[in-house]
Each structure stands twice: as structure tokens, then as C-alpha cells.
Coordinates of C-alpha atoms and ligand atoms in Angstrom, one line a residue:
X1 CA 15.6 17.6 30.1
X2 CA 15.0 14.4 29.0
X3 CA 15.8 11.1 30.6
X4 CA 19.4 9.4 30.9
X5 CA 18.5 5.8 31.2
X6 CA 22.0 5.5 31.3
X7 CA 22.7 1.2 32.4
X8 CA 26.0 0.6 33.9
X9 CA 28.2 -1.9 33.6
X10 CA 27.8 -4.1 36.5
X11 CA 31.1 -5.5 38.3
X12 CA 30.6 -8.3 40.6
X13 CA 34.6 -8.8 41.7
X14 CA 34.5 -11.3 44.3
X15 CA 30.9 -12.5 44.8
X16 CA 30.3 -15.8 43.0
X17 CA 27.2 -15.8 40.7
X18 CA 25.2 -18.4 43.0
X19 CA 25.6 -16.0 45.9
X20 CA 22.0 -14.7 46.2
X21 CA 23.1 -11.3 47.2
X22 CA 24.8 -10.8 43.8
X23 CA 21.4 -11.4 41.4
X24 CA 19.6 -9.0 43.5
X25 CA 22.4 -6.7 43.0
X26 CA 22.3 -6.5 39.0
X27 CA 18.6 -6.7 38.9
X28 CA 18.5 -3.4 40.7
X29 CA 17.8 -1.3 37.3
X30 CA 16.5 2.8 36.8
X31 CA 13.1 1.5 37.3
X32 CA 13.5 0.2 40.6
X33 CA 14.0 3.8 41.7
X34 CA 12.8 6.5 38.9
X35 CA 9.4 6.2 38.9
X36 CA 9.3 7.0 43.1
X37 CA 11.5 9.8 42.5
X38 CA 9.2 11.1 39.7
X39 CA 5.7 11.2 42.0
X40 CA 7.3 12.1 45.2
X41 CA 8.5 15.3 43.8
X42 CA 5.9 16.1 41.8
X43 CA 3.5 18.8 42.0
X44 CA 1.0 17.1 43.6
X45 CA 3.0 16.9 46.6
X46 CA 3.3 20.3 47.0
X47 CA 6.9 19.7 48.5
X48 CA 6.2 17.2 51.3
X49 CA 5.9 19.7 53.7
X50 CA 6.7 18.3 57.6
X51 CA 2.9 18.1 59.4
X52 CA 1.2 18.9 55.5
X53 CA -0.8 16.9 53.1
X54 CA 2.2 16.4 50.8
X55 CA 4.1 14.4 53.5
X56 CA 1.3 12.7 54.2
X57 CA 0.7 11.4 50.7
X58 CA 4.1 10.7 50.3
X59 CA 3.7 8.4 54.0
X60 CA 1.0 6.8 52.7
X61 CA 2.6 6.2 49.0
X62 CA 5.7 4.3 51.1
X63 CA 3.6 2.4 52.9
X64 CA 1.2 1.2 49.6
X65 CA 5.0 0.3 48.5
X66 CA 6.0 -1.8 51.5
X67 CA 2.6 -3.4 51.7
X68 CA 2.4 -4.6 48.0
X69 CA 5.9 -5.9 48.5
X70 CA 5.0 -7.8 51.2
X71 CA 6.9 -5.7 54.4
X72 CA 5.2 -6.3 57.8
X73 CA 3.9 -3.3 59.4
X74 CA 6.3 -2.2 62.0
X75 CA 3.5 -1.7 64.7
X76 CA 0.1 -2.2 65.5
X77 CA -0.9 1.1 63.9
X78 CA 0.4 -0.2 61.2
X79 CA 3.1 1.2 58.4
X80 CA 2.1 4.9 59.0
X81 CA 3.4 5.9 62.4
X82 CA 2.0 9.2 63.5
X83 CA 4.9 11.7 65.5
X84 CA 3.0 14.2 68.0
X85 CA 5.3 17.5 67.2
X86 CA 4.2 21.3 68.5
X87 CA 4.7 23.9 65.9
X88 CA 5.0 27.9 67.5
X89 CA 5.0 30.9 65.2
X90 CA 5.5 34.5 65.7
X91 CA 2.4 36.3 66.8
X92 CA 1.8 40.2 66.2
X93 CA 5.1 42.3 65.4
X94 CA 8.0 41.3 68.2
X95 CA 9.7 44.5 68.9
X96 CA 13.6 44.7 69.4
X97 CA 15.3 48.1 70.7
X98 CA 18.7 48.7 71.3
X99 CA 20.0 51.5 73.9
X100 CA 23.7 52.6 74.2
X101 CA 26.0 55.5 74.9
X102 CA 24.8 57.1 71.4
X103 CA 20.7 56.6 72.1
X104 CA 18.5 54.3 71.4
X105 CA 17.7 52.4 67.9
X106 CA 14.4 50.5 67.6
X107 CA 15.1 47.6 64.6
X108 CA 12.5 46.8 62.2
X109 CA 11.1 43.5 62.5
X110 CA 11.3 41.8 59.1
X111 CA 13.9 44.1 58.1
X112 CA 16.7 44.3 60.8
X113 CA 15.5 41.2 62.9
X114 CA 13.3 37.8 62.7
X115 CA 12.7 35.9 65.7
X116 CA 13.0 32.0 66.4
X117 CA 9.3 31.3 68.2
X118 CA 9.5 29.9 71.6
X119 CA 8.1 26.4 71.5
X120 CA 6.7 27.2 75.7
X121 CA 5.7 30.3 76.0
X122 CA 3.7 32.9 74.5
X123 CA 5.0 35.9 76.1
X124 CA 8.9 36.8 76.0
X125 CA 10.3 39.7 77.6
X126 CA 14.2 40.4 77.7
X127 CA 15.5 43.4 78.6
X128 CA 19.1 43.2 79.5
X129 CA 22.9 44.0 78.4
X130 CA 24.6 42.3 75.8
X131 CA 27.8 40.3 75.6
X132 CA 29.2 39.5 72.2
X133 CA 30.9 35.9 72.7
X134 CA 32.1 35.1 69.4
X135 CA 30.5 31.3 68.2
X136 CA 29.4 30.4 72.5
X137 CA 31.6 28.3 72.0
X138 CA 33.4 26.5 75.5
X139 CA 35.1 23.4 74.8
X140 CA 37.5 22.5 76.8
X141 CA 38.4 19.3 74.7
X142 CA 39.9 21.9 72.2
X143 CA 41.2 24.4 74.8
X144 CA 38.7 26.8 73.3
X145 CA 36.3 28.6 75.6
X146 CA 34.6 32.2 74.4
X147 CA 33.3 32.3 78.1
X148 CA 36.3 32.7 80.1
X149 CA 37.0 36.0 81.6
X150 CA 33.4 37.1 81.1
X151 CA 30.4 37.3 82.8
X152 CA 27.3 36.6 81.7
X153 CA 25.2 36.2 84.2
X154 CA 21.6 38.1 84.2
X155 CA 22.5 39.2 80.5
X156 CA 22.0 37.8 76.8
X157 CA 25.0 36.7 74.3
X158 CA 24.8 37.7 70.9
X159 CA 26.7 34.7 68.8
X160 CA 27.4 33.7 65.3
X161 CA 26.4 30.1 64.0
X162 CA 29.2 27.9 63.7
X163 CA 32.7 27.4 64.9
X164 CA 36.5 28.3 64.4
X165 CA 38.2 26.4 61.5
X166 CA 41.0 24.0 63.9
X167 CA 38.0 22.2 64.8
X168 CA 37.4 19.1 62.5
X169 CA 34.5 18.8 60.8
X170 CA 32.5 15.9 62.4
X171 CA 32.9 17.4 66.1
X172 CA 32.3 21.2 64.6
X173 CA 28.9 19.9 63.1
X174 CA 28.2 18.4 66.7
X175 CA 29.4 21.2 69.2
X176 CA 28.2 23.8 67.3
X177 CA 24.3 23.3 67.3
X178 CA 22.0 26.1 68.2
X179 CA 20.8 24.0 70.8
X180 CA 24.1 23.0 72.3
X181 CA 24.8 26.6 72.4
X182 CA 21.6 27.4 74.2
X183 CA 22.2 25.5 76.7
X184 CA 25.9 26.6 77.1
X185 CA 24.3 30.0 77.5
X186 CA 22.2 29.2 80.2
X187 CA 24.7 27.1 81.7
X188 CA 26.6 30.2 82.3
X189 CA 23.5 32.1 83.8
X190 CA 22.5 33.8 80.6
X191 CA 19.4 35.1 80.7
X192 CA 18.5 34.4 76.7
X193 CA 20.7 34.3 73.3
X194 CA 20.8 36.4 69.9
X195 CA 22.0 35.3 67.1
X196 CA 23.7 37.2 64.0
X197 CA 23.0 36.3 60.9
X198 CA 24.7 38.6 58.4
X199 CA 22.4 38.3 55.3
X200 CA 19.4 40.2 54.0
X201 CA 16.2 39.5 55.9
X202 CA 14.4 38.4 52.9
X203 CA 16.9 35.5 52.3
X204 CA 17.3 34.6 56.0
X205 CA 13.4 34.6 55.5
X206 CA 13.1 32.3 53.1
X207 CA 15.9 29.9 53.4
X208 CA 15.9 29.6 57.0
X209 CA 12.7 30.6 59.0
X210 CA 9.9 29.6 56.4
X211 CA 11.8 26.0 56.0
X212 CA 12.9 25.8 59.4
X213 CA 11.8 27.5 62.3
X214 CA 9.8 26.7 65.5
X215 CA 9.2 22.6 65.1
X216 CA 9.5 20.3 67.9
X217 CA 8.2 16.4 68.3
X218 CA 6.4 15.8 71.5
X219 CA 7.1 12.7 73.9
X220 CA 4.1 10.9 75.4
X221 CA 4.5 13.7 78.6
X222 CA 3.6 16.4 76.1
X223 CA 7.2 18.3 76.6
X224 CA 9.0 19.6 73.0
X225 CA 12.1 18.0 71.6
X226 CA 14.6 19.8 69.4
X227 CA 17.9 18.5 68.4
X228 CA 19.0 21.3 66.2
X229 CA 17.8 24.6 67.6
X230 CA 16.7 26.7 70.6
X231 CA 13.8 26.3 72.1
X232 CA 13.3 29.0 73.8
X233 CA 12.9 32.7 71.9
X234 CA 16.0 33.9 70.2
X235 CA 16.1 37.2 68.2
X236 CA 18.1 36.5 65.0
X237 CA 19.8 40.0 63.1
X238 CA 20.1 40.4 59.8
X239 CA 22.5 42.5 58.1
X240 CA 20.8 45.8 58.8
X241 CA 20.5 44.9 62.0
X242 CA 23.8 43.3 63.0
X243 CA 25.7 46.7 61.4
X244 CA 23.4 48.8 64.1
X245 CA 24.2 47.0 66.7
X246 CA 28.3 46.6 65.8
X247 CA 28.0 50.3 65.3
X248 CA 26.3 51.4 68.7
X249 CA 29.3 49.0 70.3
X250 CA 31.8 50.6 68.5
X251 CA 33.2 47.8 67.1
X252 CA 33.1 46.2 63.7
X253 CA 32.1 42.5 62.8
X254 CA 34.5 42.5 60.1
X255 CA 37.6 43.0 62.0
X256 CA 36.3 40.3 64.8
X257 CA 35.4 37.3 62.3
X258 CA 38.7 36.4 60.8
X259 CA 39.9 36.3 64.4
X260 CA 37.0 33.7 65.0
X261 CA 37.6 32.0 62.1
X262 CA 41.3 31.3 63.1
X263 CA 40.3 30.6 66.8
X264 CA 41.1 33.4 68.6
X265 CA 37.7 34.3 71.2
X266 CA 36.8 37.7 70.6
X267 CA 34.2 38.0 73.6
X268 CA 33.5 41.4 74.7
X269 CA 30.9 43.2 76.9
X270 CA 29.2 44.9 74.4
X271 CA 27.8 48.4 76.1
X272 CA 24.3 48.4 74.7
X273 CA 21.6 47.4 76.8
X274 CA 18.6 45.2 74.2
X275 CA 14.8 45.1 75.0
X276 CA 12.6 42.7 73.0
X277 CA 9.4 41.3 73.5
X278 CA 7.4 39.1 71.5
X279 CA 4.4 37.0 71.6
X280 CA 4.4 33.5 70.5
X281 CA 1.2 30.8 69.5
X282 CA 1.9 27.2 69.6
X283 CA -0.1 24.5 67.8
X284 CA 0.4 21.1 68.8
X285 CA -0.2 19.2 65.7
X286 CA 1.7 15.9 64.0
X287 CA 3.5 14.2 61.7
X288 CA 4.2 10.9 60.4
X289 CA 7.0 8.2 59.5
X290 CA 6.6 5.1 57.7
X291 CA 8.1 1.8 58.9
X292 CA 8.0 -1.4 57.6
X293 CA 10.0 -4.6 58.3
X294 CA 11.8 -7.8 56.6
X295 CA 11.9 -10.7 59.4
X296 CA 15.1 -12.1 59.6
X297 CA 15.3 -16.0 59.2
X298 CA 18.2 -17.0 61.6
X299 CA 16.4 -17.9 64.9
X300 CA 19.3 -16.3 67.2
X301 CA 19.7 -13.4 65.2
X302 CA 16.2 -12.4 64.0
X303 CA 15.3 -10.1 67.3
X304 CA 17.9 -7.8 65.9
X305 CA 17.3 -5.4 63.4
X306 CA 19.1 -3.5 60.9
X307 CA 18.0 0.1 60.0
X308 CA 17.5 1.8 56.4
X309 CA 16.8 5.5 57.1
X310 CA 15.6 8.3 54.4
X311 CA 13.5 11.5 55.4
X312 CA 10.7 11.8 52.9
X313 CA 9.5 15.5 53.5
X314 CA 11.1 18.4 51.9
X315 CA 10.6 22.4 53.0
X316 CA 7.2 22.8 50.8
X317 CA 5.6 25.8 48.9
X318 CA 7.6 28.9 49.0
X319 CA 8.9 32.4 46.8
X320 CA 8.9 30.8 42.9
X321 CA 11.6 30.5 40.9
X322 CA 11.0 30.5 36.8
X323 CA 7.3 30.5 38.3
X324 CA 7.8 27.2 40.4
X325 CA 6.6 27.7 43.5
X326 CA 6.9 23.8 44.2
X327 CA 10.5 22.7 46.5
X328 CA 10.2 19.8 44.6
X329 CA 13.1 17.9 46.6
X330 CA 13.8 15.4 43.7
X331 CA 17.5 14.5 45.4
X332 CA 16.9 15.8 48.6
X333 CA 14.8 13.5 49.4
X334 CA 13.0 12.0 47.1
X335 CA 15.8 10.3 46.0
X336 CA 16.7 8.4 49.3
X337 CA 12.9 7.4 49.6
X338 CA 12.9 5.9 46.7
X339 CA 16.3 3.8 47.1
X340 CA 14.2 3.7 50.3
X341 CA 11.5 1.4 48.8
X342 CA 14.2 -0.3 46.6
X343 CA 16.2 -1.8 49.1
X344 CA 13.1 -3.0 50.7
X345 CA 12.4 -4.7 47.0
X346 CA 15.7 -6.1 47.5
X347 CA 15.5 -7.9 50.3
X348 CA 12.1 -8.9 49.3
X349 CA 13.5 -10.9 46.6
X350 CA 16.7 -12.4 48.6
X351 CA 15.9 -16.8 47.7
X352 CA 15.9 -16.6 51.9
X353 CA 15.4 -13.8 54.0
X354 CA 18.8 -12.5 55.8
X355 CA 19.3 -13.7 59.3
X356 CA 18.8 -10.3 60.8
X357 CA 15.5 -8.6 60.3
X358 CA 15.8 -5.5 58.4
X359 CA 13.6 -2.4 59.5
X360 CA 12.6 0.0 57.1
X361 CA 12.5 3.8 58.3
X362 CA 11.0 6.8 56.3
X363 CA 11.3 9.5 58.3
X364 CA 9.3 13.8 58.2
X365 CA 10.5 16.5 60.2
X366 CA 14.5 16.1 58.1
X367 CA 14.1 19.7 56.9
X368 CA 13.0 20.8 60.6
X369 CA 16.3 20.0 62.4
X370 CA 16.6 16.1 62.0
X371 CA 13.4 15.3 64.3
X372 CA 11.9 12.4 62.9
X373 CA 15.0 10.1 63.3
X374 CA 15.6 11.5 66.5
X375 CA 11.9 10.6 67.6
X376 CA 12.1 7.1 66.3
X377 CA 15.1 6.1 68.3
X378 CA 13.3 7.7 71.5
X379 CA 10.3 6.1 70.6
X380 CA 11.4 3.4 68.1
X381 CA 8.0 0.3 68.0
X382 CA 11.4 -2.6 68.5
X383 CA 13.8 -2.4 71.2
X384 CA 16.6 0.6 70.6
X385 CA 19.1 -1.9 71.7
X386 CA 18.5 -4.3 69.4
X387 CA 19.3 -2.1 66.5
X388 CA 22.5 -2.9 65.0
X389 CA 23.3 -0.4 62.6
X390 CA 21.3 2.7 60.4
X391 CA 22.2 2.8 57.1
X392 CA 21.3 6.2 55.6
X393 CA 20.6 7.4 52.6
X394 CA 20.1 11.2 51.9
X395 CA 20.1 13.9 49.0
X396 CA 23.0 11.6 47.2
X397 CA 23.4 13.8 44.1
X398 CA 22.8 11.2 41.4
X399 CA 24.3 13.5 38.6
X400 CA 27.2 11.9 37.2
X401 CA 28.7 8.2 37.4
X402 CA 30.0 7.0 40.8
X403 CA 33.6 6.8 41.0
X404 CA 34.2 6.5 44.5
X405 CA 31.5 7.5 47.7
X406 CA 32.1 9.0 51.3
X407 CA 30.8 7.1 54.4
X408 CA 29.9 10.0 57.1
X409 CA 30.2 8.2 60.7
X410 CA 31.3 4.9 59.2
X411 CA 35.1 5.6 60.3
X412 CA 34.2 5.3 64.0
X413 CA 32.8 1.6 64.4
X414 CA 33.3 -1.5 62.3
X415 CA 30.9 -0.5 59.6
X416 CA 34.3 0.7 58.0
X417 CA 35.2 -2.6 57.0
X418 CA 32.0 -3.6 55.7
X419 CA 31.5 -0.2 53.6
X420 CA 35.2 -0.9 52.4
X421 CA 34.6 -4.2 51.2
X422 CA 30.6 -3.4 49.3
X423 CA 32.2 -0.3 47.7
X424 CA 35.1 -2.6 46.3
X425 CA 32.8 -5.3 45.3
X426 CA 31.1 -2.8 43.1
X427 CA 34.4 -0.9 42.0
X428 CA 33.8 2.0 43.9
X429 CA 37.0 3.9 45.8
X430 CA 35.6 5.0 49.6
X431 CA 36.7 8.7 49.7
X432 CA 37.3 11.2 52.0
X433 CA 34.7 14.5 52.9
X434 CA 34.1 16.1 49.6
X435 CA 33.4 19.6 51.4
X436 CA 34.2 19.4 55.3
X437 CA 33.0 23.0 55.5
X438 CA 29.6 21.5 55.4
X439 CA 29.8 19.7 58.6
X440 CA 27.5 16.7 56.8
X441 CA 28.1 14.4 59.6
X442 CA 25.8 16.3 61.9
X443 CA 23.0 17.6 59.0
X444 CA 21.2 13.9 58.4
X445 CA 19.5 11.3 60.0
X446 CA 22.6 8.9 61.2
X447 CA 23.3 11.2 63.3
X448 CA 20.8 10.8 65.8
X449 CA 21.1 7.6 65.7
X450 CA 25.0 7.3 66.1
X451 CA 24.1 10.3 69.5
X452 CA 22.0 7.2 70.7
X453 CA 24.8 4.9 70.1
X454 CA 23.8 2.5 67.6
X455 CA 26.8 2.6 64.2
X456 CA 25.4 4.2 61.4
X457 CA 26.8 5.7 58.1
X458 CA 25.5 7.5 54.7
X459 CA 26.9 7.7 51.8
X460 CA 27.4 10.6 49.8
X461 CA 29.2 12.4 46.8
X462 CA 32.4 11.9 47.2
X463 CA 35.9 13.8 46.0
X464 CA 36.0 12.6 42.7
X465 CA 33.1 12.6 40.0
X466 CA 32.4 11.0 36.9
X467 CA 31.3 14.6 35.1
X468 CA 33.8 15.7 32.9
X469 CA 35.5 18.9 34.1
X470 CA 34.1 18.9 37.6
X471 CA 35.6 17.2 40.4
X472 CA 33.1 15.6 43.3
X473 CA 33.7 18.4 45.2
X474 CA 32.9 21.4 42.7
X475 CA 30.1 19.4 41.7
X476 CA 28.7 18.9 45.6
X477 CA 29.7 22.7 46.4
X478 CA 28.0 23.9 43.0
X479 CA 24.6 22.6 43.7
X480 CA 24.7 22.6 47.5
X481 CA 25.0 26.5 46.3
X482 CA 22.3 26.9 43.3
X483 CA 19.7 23.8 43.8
X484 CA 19.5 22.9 47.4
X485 CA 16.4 23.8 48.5
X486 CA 14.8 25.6 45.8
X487 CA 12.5 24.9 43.0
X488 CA 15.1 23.8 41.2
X489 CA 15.9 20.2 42.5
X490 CA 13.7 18.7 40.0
X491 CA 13.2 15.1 38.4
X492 CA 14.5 17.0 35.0
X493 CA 17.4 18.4 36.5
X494 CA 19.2 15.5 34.8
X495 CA 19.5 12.7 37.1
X496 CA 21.9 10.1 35.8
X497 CA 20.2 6.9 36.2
X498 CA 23.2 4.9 36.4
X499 CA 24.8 7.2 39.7
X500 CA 21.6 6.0 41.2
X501 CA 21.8 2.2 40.7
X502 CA 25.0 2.4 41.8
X503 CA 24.1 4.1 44.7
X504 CA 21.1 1.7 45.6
X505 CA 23.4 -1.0 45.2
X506 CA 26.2 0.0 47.6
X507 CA 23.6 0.7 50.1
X508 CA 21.8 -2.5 49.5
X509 CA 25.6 -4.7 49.8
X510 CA 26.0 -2.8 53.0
X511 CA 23.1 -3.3 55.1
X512 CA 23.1 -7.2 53.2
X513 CA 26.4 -7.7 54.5
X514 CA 25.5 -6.3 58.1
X515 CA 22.2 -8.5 58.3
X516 CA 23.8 -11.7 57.8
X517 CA 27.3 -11.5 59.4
X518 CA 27.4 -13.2 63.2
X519 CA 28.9 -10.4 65.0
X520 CA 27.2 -7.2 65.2
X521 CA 28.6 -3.9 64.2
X522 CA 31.1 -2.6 67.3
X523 CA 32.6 1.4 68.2
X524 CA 36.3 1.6 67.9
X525 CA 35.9 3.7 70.7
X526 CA 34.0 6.6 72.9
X527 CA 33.7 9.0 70.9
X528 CA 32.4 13.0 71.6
X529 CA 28.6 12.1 70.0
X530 CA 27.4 9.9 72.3
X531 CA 25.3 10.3 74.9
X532 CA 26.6 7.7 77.5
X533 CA 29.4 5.5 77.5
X534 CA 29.2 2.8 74.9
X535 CA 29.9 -1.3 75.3
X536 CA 32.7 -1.7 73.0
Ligands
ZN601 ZN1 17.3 19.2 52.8

């Protein structure tokens, strides 16, 4: 498809034309943006795999683009920061058997199970009952706890990812992690977890383990971090799988999921006994994020620093579609890496720097559970305190002209206020969650940042959209379901230039307006994300 250099018309509402801010705003054009978009997602990058040469390039391409435009590298290593991580993959053929009252069923590895590798050890033996408890869910905040009334202890839960519907979509996203529920499970003396996963093993194969599974970063001490998932060994079923072991329980999965779903718990001791062992090899091995910084001009205010975030990597080379084995990752993310390296050409050309200085944050390890932001605030080269704000910018689908733009995490600090009045400068409605079903708030790289307590927002595709005879949210659902994450998210999928300007600009007003007000962003409140109490 060819290219829609589509230019917009640009509305300045209530900036003054000798306000800097508001020249660097309208020369933001295509160009500041389509040519990244166009090498970081092509071929050559092989799909910016986290810990591969194609992230690598693609570090080393954002850090030729800070240098040329004059950034400061962020440490002495310079722009390209390397991330220690440990990688563990299955070794041999795990073996999973199931015994009840009607005999024993060995599953079929590939087939009726895959298996999460341990990021510790190499040998994992379970052999114990199991207990179904519904999402492992216990959350007393919502008077909702699948443990009560059952024991646990010196057994293994079998769960389902996710959680019941009552819970709102921003706090589902957060209590719902596989990690959170690990360590839920253990807290109730669990001796390991399985996980259901209702789908064909060749999908669950592909869309989950080959871009996900068994990533950690590694602090200085050597020990693995994960954020999103367990990391200790967890057999996942598959369809074939999770009907054998429903069957041998006597129970079926689709009688107990619309309970869930309501918020009913639907624990039950389960009457078949599992033993599974698998071996595991870990590699430790690393990846890298790019940081560069604009030094701030106000002598009070120039020791703080605002953040830009965007993950570079994507999830690789994997099964071809229309021959394309290439996850190009055109919007997600090669899209916020280059509005990435724009806002950084932004504030290059600001008359006088802002009075904050602004940091610059490509982040790999997105597409692995969200490590590479969570790395950088536990290991950030400035002072965590210091950082004001994270502005993030991730797989905005720029498809259609911007009518109006959600701002995940913005609603619980001040930021509101600033997003409000950006958007309205540019014309653009702030909207509510296009599709709350995706739990966004949790599934970018704000999020670790807002867990760390510092105010952070992205914005995304919001309820409306400029395509005629889609709304925002058909739009976001429709290629959230057909694009994301496969060869298809292409730089000739028919990006509309003039969603992206928009887009870069918003994001540019936002952070502008946070680096040069006096006070710094402030929470409204405490709020269930953070990890200790804040200082309002
Ligand atoms: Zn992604």
C-alpha cells in the first residue's frame, strides 16, 4: 500500500505564535517520524528480538539518532546501556501425568501441555494433589478471595489467567499478574501452580511461549527479576489437556467459567493427584536500552528529569504468514521509537532548553513481560527520585485521524490536567478506555514506573476514530485481534501520517508542559499500584 502523507491541519488554540513551544509543534511533519518507522521494522532487523542482533541494531540506530542531534549520553557507558537478563528454556521432553479415581493419563508435551522454564533451577519435580481455585485470586479490597475454605498447603493450584469482570480494569490488569498469583500461591503454602490455558498448543506456542516465556533481567547480585510471570516452573494446559484433566475431576470448565466471570469462586479440591518433572537450562545473557538526555536550563530545576519511554524490541522471527516470517512491529513499537527520537528532535530545537532536563528512554525486554522499564527504574544512571513524570508512548495505532486520545494512569496524579489542556490545545477530546477488557494500564512501560511511584501516562486509541465506519474501539479491538503480533504489523499496513503527527505532538506538548512548569507532577492519592506509600 502506498504512502498517505496525509498533513493535518494544525490548531494552535491558545498558544501565542512567539511561544517557542508552538513552532516546534507545527514543524513536527511525517518525516520527523516515517523514515524511523520504515528501518526499524524492516527486514533487516529481523523483528528486534529482546537479547538478538535486531534489538541491538535498532539500540545502536537510537543512539546514532540522539548523538547526531546533539543528546548527552545518559552515562559513562555511554547511550547504549547494556541490561544483564537470564534466559531459561525447556530442556529434553518435561513429562506431566495425571492419576485419579478413573487411572492415570500421561499428557503429551507439545500437545496437551507446555511448560514456563524455571529461571533457578534445572530440575523440577512436583508430585502432588490438585486444587482448582478459579483466577488465585484473594483480594480482600474487593471481598473476593478463591482461597477461603480451602487448603492448599503441600499441593499445586491449577488457575486461569485473569480475573472476574466487577473488578475495574486498571486494578484487574495489576492484581491479576502471573506473578502476583505465584506468590499468592505460595503464600498459602502451595507447593507450585498450573495454569489453564484453553487453546490449541500450537497457538499457545506461538503467541505466548516463543514471544514470551522464561526472560528475567539480573540485578548486580546476579538474582532474576520478573514483573509479569512466574519464575519458578509452571505447567501450562492446553485444550487437550485442560478437557483431561476437567474430565478425570468430573467436572466441566464450561459450567465453572461464567461463574468466574461473574465473581462467584469456584474453588474445589480437585481429586487427581499430578506428577511432572522437567529439566530446565538457563543462559545468562543481555540486553540493552538506549538513553540519552536534554539538560534542562533552569539552575533549580535542572537535577530533575522528565522521562519519554518507548520499548524498541518486538517478538522476532517466527511461523510466516503470506511467507513473512519477519514480526515486523511497525506500530508496536517501532512506532513509539520513532516519536521516540522525534520528541528528542523537539526539544533539540526549543530557542532555550526547558528548565527541567528531559531523559530519553528506549527500552528491550517490552515483549518479555515489561522488563526493561522495570530495570531502568531499579537501576536508572540519575536518581529515581528525581524523576518527575514518564511519558509513554507505545503501539499507538496510527491508522486513522486523531479525534480524541486515552491517557492510561494519567487520571491518578496531576498529569490529568496537563494531558487535558495539550490534547485541547491541539483539538483533541481526552477519552475514556477504548477496550477495558484489555487491561492496557498494566501491559506497557508506565506501569513500572507509576509501581515505583513516579506519575506517568500513555496515550493511546481512544473511543472515537477518524475511519469512516469504525468507531476507536472496533478499530483497536479489530487489529489488537488480526495484526498484533504477527507479520502483519507492517510499514505498508497503511499508516496515516497525519494520526502520527498528531500523536508526536500531544506527546511532545505534554512532557513540554511538565518540563517547564514549577511544581512537579503530584498523586491525588495512594493508590493499589504502588509499592510504598507515596508523599502527596
Ligand atoms: Zn507488543
Amino acid at each position: 500500500m502506498p504512502l498517505r502523507y496525509v498533513l493535518p491541519a494544525l490548531i494552535v488554540g491558545t498558544l501565542q505564535a512567539q511561544d517557542s513551544p508552538t513552532s516546534v509543534v507545527s514543524s513536527i511533519q511525517p518525516n520527523w517520524i516515517a523514515p524511523h518507522i520504515r528501518f526499524l521494522a524492516s527486514d533487516l532487523l529481523e523483528g528486534r528480538e529482546t537479547t538478538k542482533r535486531g534489538v541491538k541494531l535498532a539500540a545502536d540506530y537510537v543512539a546514532s539518532q540522539f548523538e547526531t542531534l546533539g543528546l548527552e549520553p545518559a552515562s559513562s557507558e555511554g547511550f547504549v546501556l547494556r541490561m544483564p537478563m537470564r534466559h531459561s528454556t525447556v530442556d529434553g521432553t518435561p513429562a506431566l501425568a495425571l492419576e485419579g479415581k478413573s487411572g492415570r493419563r500421561d499428557l503429551v508435551y507439545g500437545t496437551d501441555f507446555l511448560v514456563q522454564p524455571d529461571l533457578v533451577r534445572d530440575q523440577v519435580i512436583l508430585d502432588a494433589p490438585l486444587v482448582f481455585v478459579g483466577y488465585g485470586l484473594s483480594l480482600p479490597a474487593f471481598g473476593y478471595d478463591e482461597y477461603a475454605g480451602i487448603d492448599v498447603k503441600g499441593k499445586v493450584v491449577v488457575l486461569i489467567p485473569g480475573g472476574p469482570e466487577k473488578i475495574p480494569s486498571d486494578e484487574r490488569g495489576h492484581t491479576t499478574l502471573f506473578a502476583t498469583k505465584e506468590a499468592t500461591a505460595k503464600a498459602h503454602g502451595a507447593l507450585g501452580v498450573v495454569t489453564l490455558l484453553p487453546a490449541p498448543a500450537a497457538v499457545i506456542k506461538e503467541r505466548v511461549f516463543r514471544q514470551l516465556s522464561g526472560y528475567s533481567w539480573r540485578g548486580p547480585d546476579g538474582v532474576p527479576h520478573t514483573l509479569f510471570f512466574e519464575s519458578a516452573a509452571t505447567p501450562r494446559l492446553a485444550g487437550p489437556g485442560t478437557n483431561a484433566l476437567f474430565e478425570m475431576a468430573g467436572r466441566q470448565l464450561s459450567d465453572v467459567l461464567p461463574r468466574l466471570q461473574q465473581g462467584t469462586p469456584q474453588s474445589f479440591d480437585m481429586g487427581v493427584r499430578m506428577s511432572f518433572s522437567g529439566r530446565f537450562a538457563q543462559v545468562d545473557t543481555a540486553s540493552w536500552n538506549t538513553v540519552g538526555i536534554v539538560r534542562g536550563s533552569d539552575p533549580a530545576l535542572r537535577e530533575e528529569y522528565v522521562v519519554y519511554s518507548a520499548h524498541m524490541d518486538h517478538v522476532g522471527m517466527g511461523a510466516p504468514v503470506n511467507g513473512d516470517s519477519v514480526h515486523h512491529g511497525a506500530l508496536d513499537n517501532a512506532g513509539g521509537t520513532a516519536t521516540l527520537i522525534a520528541m528528542a528532535r523537539a526539544f533539540k530545537s526549543l530557542p532555550t532548553p526547558p528548565r527541567r532536563s528531559v531523559l530519553f528512554v528506549a527500552v528491550s525486554g517490552e515483549e518479555k513481560g515489561i522488563l526493561g522499564s522495570d530495570y531502568f527504574v531499579r537501576n536508572s544512571p540519575v536518581p529515581v527520585e528525581r524523576i518527575v513524570a514518564d511519558v509513554n508512548m507505545d503501539n499507538y495505532l496510527m491508522l486513522a485521524e486523531v479525534k480524541d486520545l486515552a491517557a492510561y494512569g494519567a487520571s491518578y496524579s496531576t498529569l490529568d490536567e496537563v494531558v487535558k489542556k495539550s490534547l485541547g490545545t491541539l483539538g483533541i477530546a481526552v477519552s475514556p478506555d477504548a477496550a477495558p477488557e484489555q487491561t492496557i494500564f498494566t501491559r506497557s512501560d508506565h506501569y513500572p514506573f507509576m509501581r515505583r511511584g513516579i506519575p506517568a501516562v500513555m496515550l493511546f486509541n481512544g473511543q472515537q476514530s477518524g475511519d469512516k465506519g469504525r468507531d476507536g474501539s472496533t478499530m483497536l479491538r479489530q487489529w489488537l485481534g488480526n495484526v498484533h503480533h504477527t507479520p502483519r504489523d507492517t510499514y505498508e499496513q497503511g499508516i496515516d501520517w497525519s494520526a502520527g503527527v498528531s500523536y508526536a505532538r500531544a506527546n511532545f506538548l505534554i512532557g513540554y508542559s511538565v518540563a517547564t512548569m514549577t511544581e512537579r507532577p503530584r498523586w491525588k492519592g495512594q493508590y493499589f499500584f504502588m509499592e510504598r506509600p507515596s508523599t502527596p
